[in-house]
mmCIF file of C-alpha atoms and ligand atoms in Angstrom:
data_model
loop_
_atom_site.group_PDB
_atom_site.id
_atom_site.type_symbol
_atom_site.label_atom_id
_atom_site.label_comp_id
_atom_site.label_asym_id
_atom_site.label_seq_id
_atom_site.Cartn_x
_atom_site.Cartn_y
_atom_site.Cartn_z
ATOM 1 C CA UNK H 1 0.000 0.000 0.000
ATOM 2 C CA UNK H 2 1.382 3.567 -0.649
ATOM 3 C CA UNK H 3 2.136 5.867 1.787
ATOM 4 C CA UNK H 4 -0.225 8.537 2.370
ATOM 5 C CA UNK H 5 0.985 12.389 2.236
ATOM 6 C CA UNK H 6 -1.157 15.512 3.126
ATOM 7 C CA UNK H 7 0.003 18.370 1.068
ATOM 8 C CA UNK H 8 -1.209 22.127 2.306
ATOM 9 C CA UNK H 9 -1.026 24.520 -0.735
ATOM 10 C CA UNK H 10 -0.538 21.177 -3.066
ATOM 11 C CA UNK H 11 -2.256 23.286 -5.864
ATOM 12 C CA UNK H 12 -0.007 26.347 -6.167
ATOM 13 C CA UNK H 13 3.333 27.023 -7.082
ATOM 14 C CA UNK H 14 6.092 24.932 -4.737
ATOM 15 C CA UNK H 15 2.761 22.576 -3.974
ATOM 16 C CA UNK H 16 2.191 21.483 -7.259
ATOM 17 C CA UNK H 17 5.711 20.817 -7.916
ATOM 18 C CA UNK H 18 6.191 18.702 -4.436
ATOM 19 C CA UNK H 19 3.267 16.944 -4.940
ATOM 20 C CA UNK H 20 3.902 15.308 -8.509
ATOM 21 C CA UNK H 21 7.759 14.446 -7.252
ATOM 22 C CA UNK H 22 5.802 12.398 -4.076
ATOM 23 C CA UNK H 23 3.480 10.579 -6.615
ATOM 24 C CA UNK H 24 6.325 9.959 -9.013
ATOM 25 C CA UNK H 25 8.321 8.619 -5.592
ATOM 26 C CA UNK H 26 5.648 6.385 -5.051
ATOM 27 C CA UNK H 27 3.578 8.003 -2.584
ATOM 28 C CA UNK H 28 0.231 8.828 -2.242
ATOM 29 C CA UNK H 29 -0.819 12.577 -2.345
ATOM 30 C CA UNK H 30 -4.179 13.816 -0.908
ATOM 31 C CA UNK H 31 -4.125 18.028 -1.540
ATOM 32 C CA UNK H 32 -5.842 20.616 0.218
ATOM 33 C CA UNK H 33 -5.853 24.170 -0.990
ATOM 34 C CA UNK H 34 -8.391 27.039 -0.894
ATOM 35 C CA UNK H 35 -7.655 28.362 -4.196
ATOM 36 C CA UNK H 36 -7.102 31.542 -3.457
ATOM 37 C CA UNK H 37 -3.672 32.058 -5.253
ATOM 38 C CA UNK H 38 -3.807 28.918 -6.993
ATOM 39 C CA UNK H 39 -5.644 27.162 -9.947
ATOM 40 C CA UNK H 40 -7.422 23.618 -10.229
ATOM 41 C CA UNK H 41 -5.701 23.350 -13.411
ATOM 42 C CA UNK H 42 -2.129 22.986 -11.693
ATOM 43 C CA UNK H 43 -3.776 19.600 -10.151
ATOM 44 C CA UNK H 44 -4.950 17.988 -13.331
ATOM 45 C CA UNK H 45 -1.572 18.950 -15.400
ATOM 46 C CA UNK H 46 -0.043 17.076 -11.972
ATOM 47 C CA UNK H 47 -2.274 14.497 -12.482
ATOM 48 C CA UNK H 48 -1.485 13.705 -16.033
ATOM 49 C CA UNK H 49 2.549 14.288 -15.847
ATOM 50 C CA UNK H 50 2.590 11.563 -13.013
ATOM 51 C CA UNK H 51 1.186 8.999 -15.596
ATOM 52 C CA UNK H 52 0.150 5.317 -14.073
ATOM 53 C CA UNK H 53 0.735 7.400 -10.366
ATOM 54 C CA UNK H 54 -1.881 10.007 -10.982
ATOM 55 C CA UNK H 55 -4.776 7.961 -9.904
ATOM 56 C CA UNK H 56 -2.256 8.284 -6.564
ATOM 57 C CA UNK H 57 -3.377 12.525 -6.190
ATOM 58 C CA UNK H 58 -6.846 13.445 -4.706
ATOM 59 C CA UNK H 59 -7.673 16.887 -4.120
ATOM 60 C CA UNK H 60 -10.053 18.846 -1.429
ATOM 61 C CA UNK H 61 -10.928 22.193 -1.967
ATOM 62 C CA UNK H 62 -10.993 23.301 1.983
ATOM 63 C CA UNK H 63 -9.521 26.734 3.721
ATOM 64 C CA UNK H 64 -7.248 25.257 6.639
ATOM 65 C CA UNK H 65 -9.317 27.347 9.434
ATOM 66 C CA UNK H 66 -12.310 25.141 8.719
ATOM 67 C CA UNK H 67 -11.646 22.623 11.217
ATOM 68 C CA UNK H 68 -14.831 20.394 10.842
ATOM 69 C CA UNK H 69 -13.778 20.015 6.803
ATOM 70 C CA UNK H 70 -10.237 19.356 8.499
ATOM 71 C CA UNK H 71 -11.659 16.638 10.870
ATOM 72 C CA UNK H 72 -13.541 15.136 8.272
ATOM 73 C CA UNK H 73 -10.707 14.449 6.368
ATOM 74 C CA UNK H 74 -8.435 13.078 8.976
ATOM 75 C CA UNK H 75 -10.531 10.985 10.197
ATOM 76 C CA UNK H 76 -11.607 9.512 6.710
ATOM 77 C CA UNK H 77 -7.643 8.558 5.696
ATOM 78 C CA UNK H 78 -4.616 7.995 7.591
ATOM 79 C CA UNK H 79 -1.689 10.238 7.031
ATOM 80 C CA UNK H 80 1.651 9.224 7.316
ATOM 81 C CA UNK H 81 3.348 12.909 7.272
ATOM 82 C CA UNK H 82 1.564 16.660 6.385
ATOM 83 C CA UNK H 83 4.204 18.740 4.279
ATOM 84 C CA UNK H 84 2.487 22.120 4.950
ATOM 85 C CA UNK H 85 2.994 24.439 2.461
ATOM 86 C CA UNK H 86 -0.101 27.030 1.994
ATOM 87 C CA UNK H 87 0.149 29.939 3.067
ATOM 88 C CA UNK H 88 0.157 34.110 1.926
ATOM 89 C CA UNK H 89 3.523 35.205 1.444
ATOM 90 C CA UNK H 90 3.254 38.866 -0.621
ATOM 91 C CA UNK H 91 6.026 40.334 1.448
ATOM 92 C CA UNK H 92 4.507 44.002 0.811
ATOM 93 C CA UNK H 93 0.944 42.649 1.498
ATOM 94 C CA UNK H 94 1.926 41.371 4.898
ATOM 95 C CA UNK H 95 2.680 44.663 5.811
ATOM 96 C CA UNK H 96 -0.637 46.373 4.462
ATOM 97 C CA UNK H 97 -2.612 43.325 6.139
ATOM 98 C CA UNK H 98 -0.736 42.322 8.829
ATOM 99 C CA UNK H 99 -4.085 40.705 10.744
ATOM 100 C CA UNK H 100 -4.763 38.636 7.388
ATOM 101 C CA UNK H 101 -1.261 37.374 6.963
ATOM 102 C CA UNK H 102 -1.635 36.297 11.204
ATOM 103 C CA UNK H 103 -5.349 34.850 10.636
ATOM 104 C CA UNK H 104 -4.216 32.651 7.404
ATOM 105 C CA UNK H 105 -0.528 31.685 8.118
ATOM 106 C CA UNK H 106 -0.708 31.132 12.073
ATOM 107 C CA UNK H 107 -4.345 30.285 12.424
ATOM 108 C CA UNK H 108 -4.273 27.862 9.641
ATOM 109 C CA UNK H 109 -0.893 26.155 11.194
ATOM 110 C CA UNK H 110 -2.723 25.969 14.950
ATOM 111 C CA UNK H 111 -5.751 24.506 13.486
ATOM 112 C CA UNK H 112 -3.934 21.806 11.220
ATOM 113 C CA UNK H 113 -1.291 20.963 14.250
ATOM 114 C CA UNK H 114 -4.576 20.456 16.412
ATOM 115 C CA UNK H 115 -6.201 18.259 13.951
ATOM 116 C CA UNK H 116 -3.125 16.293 13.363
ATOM 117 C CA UNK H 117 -2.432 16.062 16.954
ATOM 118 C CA UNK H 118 -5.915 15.110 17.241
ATOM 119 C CA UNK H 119 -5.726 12.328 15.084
ATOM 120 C CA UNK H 120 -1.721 10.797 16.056
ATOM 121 C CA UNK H 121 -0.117 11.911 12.961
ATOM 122 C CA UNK H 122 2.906 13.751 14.057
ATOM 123 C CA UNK H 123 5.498 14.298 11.667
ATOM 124 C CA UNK H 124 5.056 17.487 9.901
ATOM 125 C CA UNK H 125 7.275 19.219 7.346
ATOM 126 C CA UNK H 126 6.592 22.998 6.921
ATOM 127 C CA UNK H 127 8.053 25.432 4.633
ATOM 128 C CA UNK H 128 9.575 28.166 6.198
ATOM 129 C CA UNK H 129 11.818 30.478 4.619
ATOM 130 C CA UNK H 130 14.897 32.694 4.090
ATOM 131 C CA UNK H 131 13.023 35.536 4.732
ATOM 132 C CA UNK H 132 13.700 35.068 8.656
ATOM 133 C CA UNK H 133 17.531 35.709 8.123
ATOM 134 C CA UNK H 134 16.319 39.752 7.316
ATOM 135 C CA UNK H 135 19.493 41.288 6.363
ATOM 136 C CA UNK H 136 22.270 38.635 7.296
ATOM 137 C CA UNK H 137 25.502 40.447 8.667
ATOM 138 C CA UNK H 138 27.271 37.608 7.630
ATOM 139 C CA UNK H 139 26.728 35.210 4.406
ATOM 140 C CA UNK H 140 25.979 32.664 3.553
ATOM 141 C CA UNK H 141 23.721 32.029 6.121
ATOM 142 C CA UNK H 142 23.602 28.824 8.284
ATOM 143 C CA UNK H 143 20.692 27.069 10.357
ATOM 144 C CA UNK H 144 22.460 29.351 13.134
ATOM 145 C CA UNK H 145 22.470 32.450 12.067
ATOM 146 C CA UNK H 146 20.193 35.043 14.053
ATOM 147 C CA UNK H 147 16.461 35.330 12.955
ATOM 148 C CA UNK H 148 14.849 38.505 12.787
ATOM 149 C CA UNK H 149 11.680 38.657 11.168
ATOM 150 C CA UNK H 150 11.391 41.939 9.448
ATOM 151 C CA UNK H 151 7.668 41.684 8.527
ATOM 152 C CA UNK H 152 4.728 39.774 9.366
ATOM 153 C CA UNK H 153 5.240 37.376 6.750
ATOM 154 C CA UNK H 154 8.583 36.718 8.509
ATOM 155 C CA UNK H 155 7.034 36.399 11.555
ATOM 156 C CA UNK H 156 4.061 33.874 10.574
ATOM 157 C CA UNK H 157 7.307 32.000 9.594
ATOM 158 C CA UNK H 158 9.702 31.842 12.345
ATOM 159 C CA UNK H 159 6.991 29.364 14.622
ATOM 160 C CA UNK H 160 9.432 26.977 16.003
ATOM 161 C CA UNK H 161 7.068 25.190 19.186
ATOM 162 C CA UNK H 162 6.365 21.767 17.162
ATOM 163 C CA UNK H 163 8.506 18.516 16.297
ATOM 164 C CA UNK H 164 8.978 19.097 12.919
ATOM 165 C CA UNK H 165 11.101 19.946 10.442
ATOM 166 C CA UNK H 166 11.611 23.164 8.717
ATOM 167 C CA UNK H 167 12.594 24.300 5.349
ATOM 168 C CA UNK H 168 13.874 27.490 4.915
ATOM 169 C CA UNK H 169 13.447 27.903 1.227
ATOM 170 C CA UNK H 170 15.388 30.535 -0.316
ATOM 171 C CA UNK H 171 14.339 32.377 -3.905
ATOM 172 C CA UNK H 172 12.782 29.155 -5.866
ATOM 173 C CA UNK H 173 12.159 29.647 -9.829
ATOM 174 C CA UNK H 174 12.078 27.952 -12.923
ATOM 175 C CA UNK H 175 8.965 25.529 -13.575
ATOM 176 C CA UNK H 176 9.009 21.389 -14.350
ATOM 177 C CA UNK H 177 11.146 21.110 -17.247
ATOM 178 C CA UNK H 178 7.674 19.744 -19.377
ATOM 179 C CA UNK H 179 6.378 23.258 -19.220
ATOM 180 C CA UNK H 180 3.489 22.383 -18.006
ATOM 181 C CA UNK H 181 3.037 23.608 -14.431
ATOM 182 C CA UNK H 182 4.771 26.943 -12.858
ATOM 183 C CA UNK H 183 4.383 29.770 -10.793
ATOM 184 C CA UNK H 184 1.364 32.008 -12.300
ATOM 185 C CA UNK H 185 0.952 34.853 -9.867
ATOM 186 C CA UNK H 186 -2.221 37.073 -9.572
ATOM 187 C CA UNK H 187 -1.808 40.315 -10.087
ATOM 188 C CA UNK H 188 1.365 42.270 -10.375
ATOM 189 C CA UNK H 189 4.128 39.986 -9.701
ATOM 190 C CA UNK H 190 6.053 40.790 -6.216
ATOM 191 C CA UNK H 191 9.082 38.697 -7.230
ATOM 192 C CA UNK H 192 11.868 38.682 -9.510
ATOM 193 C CA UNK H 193 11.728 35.866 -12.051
ATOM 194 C CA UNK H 194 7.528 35.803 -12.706
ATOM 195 C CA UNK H 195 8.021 40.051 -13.509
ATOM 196 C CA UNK H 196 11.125 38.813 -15.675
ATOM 197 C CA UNK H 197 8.758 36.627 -17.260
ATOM 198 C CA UNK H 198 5.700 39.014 -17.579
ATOM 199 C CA UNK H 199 7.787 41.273 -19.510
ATOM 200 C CA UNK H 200 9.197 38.702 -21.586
ATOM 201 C CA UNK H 201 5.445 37.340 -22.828
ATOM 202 C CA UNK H 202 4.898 41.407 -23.934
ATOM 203 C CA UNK H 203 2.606 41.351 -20.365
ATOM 204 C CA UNK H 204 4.356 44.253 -18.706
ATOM 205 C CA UNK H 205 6.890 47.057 -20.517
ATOM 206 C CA UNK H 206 9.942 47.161 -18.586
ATOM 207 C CA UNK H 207 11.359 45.013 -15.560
ATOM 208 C CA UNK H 208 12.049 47.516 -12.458
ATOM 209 C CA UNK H 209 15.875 47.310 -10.576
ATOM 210 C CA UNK H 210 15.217 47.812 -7.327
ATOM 211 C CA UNK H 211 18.801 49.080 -6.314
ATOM 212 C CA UNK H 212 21.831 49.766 -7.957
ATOM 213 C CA UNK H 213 24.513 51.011 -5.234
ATOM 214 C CA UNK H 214 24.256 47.872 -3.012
ATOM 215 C CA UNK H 215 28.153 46.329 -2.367
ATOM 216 C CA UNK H 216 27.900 43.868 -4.982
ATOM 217 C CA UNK H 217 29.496 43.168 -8.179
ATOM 218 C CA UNK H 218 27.235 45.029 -10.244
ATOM 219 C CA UNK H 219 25.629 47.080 -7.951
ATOM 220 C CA UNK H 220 22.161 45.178 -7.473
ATOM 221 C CA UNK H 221 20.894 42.607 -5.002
ATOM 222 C CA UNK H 222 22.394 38.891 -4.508
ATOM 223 C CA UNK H 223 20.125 35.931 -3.744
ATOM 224 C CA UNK H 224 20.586 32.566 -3.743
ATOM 225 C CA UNK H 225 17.986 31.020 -6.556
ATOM 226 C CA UNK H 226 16.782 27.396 -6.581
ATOM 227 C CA UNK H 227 14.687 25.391 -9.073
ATOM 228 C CA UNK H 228 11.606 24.611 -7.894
ATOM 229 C CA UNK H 229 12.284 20.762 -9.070
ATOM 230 C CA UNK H 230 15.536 20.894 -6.679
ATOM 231 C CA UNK H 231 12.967 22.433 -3.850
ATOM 232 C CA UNK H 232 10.167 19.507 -4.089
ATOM 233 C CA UNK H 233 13.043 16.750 -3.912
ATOM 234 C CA UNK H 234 14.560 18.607 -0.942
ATOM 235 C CA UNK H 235 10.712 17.900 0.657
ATOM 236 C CA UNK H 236 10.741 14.270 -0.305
ATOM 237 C CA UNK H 237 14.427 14.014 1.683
ATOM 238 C CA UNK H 238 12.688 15.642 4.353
ATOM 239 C CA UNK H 239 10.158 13.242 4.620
ATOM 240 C CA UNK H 240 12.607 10.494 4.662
ATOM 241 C CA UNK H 241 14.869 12.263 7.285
ATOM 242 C CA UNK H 242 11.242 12.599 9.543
ATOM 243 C CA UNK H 243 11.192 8.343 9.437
ATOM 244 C CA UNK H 244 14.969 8.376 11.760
ATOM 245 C CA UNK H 245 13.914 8.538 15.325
ATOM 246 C CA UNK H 246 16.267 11.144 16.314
ATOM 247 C CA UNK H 247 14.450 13.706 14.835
ATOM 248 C CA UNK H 248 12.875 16.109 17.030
ATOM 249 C CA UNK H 249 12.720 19.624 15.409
ATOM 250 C CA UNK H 250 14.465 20.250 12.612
ATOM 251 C CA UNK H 251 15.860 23.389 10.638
ATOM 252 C CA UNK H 252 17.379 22.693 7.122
ATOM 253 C CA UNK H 253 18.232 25.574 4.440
ATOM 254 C CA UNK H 254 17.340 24.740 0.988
ATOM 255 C CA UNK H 255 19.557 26.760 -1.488
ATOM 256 C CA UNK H 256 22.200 26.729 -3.458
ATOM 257 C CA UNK H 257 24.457 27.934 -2.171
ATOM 258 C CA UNK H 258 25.259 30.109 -5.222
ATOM 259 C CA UNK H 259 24.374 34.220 -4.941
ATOM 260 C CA UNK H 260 23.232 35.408 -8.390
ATOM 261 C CA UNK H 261 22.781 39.379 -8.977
ATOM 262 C CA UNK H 262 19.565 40.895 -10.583
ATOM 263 C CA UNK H 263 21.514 42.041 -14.063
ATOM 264 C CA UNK H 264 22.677 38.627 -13.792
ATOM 265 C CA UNK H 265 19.671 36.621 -13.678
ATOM 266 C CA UNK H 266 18.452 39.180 -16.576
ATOM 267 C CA UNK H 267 21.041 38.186 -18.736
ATOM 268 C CA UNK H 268 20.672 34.578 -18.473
ATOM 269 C CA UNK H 269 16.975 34.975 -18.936
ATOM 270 C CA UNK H 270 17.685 37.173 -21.914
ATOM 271 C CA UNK H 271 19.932 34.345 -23.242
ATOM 272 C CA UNK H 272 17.244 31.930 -22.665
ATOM 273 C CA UNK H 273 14.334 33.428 -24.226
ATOM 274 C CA UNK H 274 15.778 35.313 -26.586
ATOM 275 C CA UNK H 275 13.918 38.598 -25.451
ATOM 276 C CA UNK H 276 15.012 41.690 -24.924
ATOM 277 C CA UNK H 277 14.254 42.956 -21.395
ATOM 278 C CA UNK H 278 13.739 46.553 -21.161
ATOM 279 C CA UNK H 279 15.486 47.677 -17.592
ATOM 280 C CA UNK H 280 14.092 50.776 -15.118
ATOM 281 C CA UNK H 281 16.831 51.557 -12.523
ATOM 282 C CA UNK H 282 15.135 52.478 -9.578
ATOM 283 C CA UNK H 283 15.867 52.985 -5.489
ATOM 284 C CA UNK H 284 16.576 50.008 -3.688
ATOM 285 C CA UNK H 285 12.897 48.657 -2.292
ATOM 286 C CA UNK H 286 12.337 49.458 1.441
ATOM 287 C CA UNK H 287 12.937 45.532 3.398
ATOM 288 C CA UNK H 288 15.271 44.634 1.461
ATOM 289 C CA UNK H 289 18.651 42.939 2.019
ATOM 290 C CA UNK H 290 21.861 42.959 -0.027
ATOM 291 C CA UNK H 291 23.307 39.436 0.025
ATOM 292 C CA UNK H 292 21.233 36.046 0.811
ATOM 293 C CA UNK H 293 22.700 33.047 0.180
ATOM 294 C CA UNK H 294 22.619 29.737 1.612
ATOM 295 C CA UNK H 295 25.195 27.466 3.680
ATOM 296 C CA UNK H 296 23.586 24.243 2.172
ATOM 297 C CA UNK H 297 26.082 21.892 4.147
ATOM 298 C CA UNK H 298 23.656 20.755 6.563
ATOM 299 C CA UNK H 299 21.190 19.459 4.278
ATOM 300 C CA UNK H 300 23.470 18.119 2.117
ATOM 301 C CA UNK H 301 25.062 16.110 5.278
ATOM 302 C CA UNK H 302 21.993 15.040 7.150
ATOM 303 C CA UNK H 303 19.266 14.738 4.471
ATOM 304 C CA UNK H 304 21.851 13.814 1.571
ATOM 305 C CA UNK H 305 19.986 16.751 -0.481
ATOM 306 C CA UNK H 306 21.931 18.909 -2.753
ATOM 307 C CA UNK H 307 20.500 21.017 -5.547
ATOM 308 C CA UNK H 308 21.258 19.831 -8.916
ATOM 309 C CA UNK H 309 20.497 22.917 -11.453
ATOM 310 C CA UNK H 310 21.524 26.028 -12.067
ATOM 311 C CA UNK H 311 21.251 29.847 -13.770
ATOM 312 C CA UNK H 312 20.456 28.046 -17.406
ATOM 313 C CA UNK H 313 18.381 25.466 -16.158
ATOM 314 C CA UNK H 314 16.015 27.947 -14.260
ATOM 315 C CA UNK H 315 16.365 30.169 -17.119
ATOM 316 C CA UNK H 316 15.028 27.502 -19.499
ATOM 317 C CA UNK H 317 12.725 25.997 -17.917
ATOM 318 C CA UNK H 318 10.899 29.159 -16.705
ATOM 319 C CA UNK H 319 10.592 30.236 -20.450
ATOM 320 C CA UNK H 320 9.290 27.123 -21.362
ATOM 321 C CA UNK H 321 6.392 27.564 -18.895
ATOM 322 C CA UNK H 322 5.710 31.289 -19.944
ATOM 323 C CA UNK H 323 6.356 30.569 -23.778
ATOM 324 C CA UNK H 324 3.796 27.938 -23.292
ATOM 325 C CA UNK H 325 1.394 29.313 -20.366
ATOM 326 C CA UNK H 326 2.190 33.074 -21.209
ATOM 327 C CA UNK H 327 -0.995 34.111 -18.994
ATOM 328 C CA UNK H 328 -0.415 31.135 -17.047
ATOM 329 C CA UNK H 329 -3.100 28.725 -16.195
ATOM 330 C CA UNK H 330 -6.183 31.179 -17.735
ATOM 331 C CA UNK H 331 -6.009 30.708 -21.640
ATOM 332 C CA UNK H 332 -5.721 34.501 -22.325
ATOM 333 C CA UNK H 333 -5.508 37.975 -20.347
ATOM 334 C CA UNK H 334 -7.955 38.408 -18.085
HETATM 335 C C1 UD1 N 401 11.301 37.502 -0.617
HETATM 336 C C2 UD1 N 401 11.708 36.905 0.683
HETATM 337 C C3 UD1 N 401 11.756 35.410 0.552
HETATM 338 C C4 UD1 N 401 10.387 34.910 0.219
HETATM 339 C C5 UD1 N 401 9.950 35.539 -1.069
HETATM 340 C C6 UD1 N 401 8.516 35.157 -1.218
HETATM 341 C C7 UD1 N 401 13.141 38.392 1.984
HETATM 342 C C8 UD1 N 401 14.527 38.801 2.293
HETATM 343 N N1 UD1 N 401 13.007 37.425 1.064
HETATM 344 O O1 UD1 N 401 12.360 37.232 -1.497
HETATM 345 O O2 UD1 N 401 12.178 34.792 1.738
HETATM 346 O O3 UD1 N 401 10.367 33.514 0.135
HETATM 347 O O4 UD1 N 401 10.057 36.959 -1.035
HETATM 348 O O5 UD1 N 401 7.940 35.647 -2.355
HETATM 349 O O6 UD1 N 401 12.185 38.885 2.519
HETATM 350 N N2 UD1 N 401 13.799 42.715 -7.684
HETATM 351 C C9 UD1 N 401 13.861 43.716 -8.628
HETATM 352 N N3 UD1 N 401 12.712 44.010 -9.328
HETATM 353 C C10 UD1 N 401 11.527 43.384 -9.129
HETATM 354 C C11 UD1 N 401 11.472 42.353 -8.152
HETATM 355 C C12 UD1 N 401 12.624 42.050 -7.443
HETATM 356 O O7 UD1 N 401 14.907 44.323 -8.851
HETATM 357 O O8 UD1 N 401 10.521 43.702 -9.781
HETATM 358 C C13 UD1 N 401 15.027 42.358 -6.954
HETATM 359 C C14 UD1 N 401 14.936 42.531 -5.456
HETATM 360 O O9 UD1 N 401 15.296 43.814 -5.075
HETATM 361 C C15 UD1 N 401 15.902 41.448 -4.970
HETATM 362 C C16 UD1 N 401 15.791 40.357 -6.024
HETATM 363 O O10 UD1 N 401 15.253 40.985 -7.189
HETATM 364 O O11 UD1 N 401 17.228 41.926 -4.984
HETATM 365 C C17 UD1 N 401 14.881 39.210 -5.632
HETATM 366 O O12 UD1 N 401 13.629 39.732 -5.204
HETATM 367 P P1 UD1 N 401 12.357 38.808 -4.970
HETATM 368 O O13 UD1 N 401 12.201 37.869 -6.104
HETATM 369 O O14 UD1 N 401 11.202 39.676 -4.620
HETATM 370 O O15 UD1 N 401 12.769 37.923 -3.742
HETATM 371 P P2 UD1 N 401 13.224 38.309 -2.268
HETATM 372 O O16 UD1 N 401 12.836 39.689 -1.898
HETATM 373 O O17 UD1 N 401 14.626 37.895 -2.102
#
């Protein structure tokens, strides 16, 4: 019988991905998402790139506050693990709607720990991120370095009370190399690579620099970017690492240990597509750090994880995705 994995936010854009990689591991998937920043679609394309294992994925539309739909479900399948990954996390939202980022993103994570508590499933992998390093003093950063959440988003992240273990993800991109599911934002992208994109497609005129005197090569900001495929696989080692009994709580970085500048990740993108992006040098954007990267020894050591791609295969694969889904999952602009 196949193992049976609950997946929080298994239709959207780090979901979707992890999901298909457990049904392609053999598991069994059962999703839960609200929808809100997601699409149904992402499911079925899941679904149908898992082949003979998509018969493995069901899918519940339920918001994570709604503890009766919760209940229901627990008590109608056993779970072997919950990799909890829904959640808001529009950095510049959170601070506009600090109360909704709380509500969603803690609420949601009290309610599904007392459900699962409720029901003796106790291993729980949650995606947390690099966003509660802030502004490291020193790079890259390690499981040790200080936290200091420097927004509510950071803050909904940083909840360290349960046995479980953590992921701090740091700047995933690029989409499954098919092309068939990827990040589709709503609205006006917040992030790097989906703007890169947008302007790519002809969506938006000109990609924004936020920053151009920071101490780095080129003047503009350094993060550490990971593919998205590299991310889901660091959840599967995760849930393999949960199964040793000396786990208690966990912290792992997933990175790659690699800092890549903004004009850099332009370029390759440029090279990939074969667009032109048109640049707007602008002030650096208030929250923002300078360097992020990842010290990815840890997981490398203890969950034998290590990312496998780089600048060209993020590049490639994300244009594959737009070129294919330029208004992502809706067939044409909205
Ligand atoms: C932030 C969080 C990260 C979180 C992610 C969620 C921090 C330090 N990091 O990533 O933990 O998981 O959001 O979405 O809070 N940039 C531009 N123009 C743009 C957009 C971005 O120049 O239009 C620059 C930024 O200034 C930055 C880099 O591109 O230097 C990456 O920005 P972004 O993709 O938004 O990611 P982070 O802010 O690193």
């Amino acid at each position: 019988m196949s193992r049976s994995i609950l997946v929080t936010g298994g239709a959207g854009y780090i979901g979707s991905h992890t999901v298909l990689q457990l049904l392609l591991g053999g598991y069994k998937a059962v999703v839960v998402d609200k929808l809100d920043n997601s699409s149904e679609i992402a499911i079925k394309r899941v679904q149908e790139l898992a082949g003979e294992h998509g018969s493995n994925l069901t899918f519940h539309e339920i918001d994570l506050r709604d503890k009766p739909a919760l209940e229901k479900l627990f008590a109608s399948e056993k779970f072997e693990a919950v990799i909890h990954v829904a959640g808001l996390k529009a950095v510049g939202e959170s601070v506009k709607k600090p109360l909704l980022y709380y509500d969603n993103n803690l609420i949601g994570m009290i309610v599904l720990l007392e459900v699962m508590a409720a029901h003796g499933c106790k291993k729980l992998v949650f995606s947390s991120s690099a966003t509660v390093y802030g502004w490291p003093k020193v790079v890259p950063c390690t499981e040790e370095s200080p936290i200091s959440a420097t927004n509510p988003y950071g803050r909904t992240k940083s909840d360290s009370t349960w046995k479980i273990i953590l992921l701090r993800y740091f700047n995933p991109v690029g989409a499954h190399p098919s092309g068939h599911i990827g990040e589709d934002p709503r609205g006006i992208p917040n992030n790097l690579i989906p703007f890169i994109q947008q302007v790519a497609v002809g969506r938006r005129p000109a990609l924004t620099v936020y920053g151009t005197d920071y101490k780095t090569t080129d003047g503009t900001g350094v993060r550490d970017y990971i593919h998205v495929v590299d991310l889901a696989d660091g959840h599967i080692a995760a849930l393999k690492k949960l199964a040793d009994p000396s786990v208690g709580c966990e912290v792992y970085n997933l990175g790659s240990g690699k800092g890549t500048s903004v004009l850099e990740m332009v370029a390759a993108f440029e090279k990939a597509s074969g667009k032109k992006i048109p640049l707007v040098m602008a002030d650096r954007r208030p929250g923002d750090a300078e360097i992020v990267y990842a010290e990815t020894e840890k997981a490398e050591r203890e969950l034998n994880w290590k990312a496998k791609y780089g600048i060209q295969e993020f590049c490639r694969d994300q244009w594959n995705w737009a070129s294919k889904n330029p208004y992502g999952y809706e067939p044409q602009a909205p």
